PDB file of C-alpha atoms in Angstrom:
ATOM      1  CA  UNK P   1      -3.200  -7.020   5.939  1.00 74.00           C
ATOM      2  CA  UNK P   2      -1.818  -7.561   9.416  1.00 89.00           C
ATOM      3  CA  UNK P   3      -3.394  -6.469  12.357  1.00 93.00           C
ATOM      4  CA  UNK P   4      -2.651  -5.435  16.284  1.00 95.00           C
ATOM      5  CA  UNK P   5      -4.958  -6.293  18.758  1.00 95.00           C
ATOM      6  CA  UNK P   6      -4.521  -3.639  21.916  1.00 96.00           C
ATOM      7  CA  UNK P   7      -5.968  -5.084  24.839  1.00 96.00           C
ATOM      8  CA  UNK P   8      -7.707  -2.603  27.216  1.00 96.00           C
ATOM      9  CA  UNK P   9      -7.618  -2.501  30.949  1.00 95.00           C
ATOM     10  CA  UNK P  10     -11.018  -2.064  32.662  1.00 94.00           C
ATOM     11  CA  UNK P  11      -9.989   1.949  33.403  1.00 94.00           C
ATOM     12  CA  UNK P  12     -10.071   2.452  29.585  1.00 96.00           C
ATOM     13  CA  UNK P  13     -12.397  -0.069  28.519  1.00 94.00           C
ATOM     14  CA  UNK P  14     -14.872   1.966  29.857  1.00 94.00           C
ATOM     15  CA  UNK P  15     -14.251   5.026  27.714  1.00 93.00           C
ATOM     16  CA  UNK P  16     -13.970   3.061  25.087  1.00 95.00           C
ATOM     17  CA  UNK P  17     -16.640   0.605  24.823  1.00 94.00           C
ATOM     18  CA  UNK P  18     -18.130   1.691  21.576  1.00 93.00           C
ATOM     19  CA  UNK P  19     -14.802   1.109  19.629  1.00 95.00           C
ATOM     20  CA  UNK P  20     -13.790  -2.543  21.613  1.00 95.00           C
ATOM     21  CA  UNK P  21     -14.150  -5.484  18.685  1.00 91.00           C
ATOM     22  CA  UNK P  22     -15.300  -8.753  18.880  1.00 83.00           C
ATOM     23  CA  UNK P  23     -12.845 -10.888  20.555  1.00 75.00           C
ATOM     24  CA  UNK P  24     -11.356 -12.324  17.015  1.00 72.00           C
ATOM     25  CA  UNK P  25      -9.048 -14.917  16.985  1.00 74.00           C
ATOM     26  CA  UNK P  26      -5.979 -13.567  15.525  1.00 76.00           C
ATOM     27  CA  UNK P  27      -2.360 -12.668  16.526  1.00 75.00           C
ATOM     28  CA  UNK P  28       0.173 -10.310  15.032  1.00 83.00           C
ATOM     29  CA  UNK P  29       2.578 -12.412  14.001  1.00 81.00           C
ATOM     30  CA  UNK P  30       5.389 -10.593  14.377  1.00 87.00           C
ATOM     31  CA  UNK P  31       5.033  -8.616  17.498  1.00 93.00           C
ATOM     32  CA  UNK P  32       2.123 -10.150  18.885  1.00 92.00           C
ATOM     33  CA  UNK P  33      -0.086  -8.040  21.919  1.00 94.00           C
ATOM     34  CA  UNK P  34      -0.421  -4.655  23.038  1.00 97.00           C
ATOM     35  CA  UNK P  35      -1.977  -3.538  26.399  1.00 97.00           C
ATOM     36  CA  UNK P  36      -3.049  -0.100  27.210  1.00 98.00           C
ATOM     37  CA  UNK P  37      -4.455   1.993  29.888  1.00 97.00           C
ATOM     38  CA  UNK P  38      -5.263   5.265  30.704  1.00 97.00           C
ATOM     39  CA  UNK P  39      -3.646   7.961  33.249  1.00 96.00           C
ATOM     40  CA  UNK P  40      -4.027  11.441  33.216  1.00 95.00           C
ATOM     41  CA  UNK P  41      -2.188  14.604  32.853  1.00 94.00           C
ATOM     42  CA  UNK P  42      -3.788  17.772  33.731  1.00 93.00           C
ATOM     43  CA  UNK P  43      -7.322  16.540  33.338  1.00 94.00           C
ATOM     44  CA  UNK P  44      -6.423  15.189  29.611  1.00 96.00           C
ATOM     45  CA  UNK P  45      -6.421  11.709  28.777  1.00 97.00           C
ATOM     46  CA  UNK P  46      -3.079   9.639  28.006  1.00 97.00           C
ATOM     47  CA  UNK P  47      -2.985   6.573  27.074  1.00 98.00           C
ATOM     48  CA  UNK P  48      -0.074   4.148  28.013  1.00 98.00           C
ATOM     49  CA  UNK P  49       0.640   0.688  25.912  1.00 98.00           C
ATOM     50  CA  UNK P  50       3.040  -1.970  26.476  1.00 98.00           C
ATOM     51  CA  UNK P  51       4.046  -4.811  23.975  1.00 97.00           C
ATOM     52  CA  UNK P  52       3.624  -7.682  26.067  1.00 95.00           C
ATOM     53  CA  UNK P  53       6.523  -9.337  23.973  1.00 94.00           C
ATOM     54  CA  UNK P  54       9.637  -6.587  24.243  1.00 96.00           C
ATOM     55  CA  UNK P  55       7.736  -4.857  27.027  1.00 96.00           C
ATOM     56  CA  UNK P  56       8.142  -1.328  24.786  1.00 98.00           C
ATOM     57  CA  UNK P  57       6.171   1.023  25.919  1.00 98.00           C
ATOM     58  CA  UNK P  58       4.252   3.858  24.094  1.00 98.00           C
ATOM     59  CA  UNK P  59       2.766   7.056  25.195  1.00 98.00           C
ATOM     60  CA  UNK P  60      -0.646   8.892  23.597  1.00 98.00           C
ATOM     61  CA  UNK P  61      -1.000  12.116  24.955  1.00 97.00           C
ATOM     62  CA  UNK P  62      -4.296  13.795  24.959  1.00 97.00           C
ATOM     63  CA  UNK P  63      -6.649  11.269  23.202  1.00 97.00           C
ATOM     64  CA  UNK P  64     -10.174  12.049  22.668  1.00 96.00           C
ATOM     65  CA  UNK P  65     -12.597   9.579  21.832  1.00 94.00           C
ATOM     66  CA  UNK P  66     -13.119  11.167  18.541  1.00 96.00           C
ATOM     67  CA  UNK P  67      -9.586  10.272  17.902  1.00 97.00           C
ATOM     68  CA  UNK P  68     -10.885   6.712  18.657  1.00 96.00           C
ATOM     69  CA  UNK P  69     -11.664   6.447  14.950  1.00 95.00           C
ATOM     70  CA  UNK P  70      -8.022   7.028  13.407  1.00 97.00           C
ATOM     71  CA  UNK P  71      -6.602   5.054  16.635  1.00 97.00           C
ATOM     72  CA  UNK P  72      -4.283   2.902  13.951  1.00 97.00           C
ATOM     73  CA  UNK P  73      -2.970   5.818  12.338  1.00 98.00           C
ATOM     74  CA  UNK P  74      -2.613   7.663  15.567  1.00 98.00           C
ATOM     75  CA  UNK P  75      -0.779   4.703  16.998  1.00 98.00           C
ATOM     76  CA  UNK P  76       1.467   3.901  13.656  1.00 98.00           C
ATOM     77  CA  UNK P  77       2.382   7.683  13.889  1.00 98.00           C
ATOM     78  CA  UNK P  78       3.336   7.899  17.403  1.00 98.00           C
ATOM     79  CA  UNK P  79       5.006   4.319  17.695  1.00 98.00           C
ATOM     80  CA  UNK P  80       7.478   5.506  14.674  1.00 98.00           C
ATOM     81  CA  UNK P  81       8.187   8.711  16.260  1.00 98.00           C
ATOM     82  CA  UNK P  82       8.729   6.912  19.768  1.00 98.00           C
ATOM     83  CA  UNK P  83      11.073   4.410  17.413  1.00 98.00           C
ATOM     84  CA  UNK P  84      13.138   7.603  16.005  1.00 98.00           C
ATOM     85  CA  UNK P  85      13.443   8.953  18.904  1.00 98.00           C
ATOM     86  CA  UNK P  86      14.838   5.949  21.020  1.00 98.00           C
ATOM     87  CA  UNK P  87      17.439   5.791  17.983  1.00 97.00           C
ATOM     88  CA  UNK P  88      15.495   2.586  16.363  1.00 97.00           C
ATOM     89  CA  UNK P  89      16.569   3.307  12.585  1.00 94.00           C
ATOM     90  CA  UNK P  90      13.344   2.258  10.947  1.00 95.00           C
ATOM     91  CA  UNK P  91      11.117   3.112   7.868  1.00 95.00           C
ATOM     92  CA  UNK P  92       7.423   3.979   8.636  1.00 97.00           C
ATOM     93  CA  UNK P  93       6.229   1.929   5.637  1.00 96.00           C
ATOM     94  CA  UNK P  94       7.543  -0.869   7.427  1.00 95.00           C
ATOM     95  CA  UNK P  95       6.073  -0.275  11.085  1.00 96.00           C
ATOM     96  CA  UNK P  96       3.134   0.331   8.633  1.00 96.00           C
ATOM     97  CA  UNK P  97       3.370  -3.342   7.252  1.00 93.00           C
ATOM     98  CA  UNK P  98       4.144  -4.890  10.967  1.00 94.00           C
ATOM     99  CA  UNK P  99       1.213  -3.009  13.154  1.00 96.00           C
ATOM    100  CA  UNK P 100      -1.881  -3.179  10.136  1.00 94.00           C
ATOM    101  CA  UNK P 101      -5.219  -2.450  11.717  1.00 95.00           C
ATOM    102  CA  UNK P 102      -5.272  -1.942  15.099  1.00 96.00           C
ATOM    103  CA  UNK P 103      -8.626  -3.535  17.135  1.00 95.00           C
ATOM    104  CA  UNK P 104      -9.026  -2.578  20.973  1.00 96.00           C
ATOM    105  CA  UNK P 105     -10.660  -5.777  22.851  1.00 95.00           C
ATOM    106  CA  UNK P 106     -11.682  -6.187  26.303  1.00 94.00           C
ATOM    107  CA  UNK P 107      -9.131  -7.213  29.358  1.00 93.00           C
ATOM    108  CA  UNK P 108      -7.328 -10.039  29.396  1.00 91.00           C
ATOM    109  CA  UNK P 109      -6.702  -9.127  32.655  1.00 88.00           C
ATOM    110  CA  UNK P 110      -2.830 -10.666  32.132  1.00 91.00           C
ATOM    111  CA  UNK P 111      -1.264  -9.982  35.447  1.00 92.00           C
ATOM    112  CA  UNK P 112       2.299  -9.819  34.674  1.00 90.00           C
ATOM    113  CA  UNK P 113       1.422  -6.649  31.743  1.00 93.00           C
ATOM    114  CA  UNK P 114      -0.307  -5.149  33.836  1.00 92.00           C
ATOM    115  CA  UNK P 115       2.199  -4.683  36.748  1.00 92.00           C
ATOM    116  CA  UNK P 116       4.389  -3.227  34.337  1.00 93.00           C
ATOM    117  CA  UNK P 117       2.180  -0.882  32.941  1.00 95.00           C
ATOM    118  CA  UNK P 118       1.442  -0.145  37.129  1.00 94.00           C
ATOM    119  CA  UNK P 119       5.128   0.159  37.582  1.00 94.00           C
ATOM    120  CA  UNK P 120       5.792   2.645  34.750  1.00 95.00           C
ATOM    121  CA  UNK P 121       2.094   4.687  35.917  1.00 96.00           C
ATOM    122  CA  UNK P 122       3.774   5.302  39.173  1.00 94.00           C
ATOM    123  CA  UNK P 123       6.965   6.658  37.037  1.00 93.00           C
ATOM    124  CA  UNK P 124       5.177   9.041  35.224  1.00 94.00           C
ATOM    125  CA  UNK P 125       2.584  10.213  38.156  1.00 91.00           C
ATOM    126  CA  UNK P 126       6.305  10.994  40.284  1.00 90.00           C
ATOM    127  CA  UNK P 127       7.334  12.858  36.803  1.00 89.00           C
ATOM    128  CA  UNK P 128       3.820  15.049  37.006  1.00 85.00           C
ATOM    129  CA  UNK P 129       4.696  17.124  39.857  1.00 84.00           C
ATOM    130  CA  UNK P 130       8.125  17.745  38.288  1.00 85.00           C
ATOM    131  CA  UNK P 131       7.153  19.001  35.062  1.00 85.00           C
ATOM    132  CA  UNK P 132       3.738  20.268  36.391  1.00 83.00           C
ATOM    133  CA  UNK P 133       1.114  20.925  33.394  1.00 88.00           C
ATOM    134  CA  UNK P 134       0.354  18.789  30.045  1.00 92.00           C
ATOM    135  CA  UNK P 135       2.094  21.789  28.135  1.00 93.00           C
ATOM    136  CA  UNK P 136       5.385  21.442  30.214  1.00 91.00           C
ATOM    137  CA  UNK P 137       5.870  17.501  29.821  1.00 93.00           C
ATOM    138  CA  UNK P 138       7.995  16.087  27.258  1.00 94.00           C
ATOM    139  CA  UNK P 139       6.357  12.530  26.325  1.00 96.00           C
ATOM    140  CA  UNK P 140       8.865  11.368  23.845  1.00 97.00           C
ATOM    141  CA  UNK P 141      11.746  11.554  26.367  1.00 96.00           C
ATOM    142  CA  UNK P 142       9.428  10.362  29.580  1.00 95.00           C
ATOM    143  CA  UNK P 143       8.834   7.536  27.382  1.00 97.00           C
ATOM    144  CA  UNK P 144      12.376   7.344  26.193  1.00 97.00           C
ATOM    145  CA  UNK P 145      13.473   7.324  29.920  1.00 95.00           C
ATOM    146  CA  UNK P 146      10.958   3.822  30.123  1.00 96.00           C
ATOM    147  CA  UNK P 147      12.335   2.073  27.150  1.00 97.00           C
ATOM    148  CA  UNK P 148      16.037   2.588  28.352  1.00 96.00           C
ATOM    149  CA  UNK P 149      15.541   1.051  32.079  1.00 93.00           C
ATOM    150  CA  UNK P 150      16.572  -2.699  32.003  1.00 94.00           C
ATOM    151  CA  UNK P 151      13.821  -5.322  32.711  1.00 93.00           C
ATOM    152  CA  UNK P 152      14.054  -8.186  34.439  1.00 90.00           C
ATOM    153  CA  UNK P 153      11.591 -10.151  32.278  1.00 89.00           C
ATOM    154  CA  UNK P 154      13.917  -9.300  29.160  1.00 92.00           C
ATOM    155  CA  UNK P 155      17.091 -10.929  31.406  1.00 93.00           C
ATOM    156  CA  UNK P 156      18.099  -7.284  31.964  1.00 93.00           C
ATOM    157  CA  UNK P 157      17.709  -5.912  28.524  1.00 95.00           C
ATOM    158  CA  UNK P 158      16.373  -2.708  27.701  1.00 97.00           C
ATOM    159  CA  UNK P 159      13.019  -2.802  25.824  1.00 97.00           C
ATOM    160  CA  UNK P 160      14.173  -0.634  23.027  1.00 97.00           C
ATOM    161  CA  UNK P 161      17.054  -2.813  22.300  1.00 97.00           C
ATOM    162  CA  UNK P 162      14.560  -5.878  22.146  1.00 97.00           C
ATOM    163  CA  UNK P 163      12.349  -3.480  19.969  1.00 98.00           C
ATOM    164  CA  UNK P 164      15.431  -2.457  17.857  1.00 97.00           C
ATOM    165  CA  UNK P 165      15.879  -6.699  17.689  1.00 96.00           C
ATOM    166  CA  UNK P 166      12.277  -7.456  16.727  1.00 95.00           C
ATOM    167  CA  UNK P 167      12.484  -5.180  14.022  1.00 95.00           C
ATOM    168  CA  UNK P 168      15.731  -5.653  12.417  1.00 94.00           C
ATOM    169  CA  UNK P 169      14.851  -9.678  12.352  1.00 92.00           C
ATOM    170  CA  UNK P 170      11.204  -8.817  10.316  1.00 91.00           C
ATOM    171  CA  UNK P 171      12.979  -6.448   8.160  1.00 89.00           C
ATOM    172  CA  UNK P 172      15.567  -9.197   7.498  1.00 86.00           C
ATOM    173  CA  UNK P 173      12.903 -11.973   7.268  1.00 83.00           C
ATOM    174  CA  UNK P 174      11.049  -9.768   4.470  1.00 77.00           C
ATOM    175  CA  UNK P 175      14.083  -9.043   2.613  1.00 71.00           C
ATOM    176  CA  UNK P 176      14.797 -12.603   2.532  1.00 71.00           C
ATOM    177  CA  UNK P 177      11.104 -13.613   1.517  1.00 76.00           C
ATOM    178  CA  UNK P 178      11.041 -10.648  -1.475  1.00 74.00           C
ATOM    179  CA  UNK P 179      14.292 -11.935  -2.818  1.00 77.00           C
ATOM    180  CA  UNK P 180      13.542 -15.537  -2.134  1.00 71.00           C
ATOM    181  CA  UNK P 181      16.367 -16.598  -0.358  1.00 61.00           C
ATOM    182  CA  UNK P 182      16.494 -19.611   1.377  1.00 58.00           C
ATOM    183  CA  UNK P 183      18.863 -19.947   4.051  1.00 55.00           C
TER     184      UNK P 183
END
């Protein structure tokens, strides 16, 4: 089984101690690192996660730390939505196969993530006071909105079309392992 690690940044580490694994040596293979950290809307807790390889972000809204317990389904759920939504024709059985287990580990304090995620907090906090309360924001498109800005990192590309990339090569790669084909 394949799993995601989701590093933390110290803001969330610290609600999430508890839940943070052993720093294992492992990597997802196919879409490698997450980072996450937290921001709030209307005193609830959001997470925000970027995939240090497409830069894709992801929105929770409203987690709770009893939610901390079903964090890989939580995340598998909202990641395919997020997917569907940006137009990413997927199947969840296969972001399923790619994401696994999900362990949260302490900050690896990598600079360049976390200016993005910075960049994209200071997106959303502009997009609080015009939407106002947690009830009146739409996360999907606010996240939708960051997936669809180009990035310089990605030589101008937009992170869902790197996502959309990433995906369609594993989904090709697995088709051609089942069938054993050899190109």
């Amino acid at each position: 089984m394949s799993k995601t690690r989701i590093f933390t940044t110290r803001k969330l580490e610290k609600i999430t101690k508890e839940f943070i694994s052993e720093n294992e040596e492992f990597n997802n293979e196919y879409l490698g690192d997450w980072t996450s950290t937290l921001f709030y809307v209307s005193h609830k807790k959001c997470w925000l996660l970027i995939n240090k390889m497409t830069k894709y972000l992801l929105i929770l809204p409203n987690i709770k730390k009893t939610d901390l317990k079903n964090i890989s389904s939580i995340f598998k759920e909202n990641l395919f939505a997020q997917l569907t939504f940006d137009g990413i024709e997927t199947r969840y059985e296969l972001v399923e196969k790619i994401i696994g287990e999900i362990k949260l580990q302490e900050t690896n304090n990598d600079r360049s993530t976390n200016g993005s995620l910075n960049n994209c907090l200071l997106f959303l906090e502009d997009r609080k006071y015009e939407f106002g309360d947690y009830e009146n924001m739409n996360f999907r498109d606010l996240n939708g909105r960051l997936n669809s800005s180009p990035n310089k990192m990605l030589n101008w590309k937009y992170p869902k079309e790197k996502m959309n990339e990433m995906i369609n090569n594993y989904e090709k790669k697995s088709f051609l392992e089942k069938n054993r084909i050899v190109l």
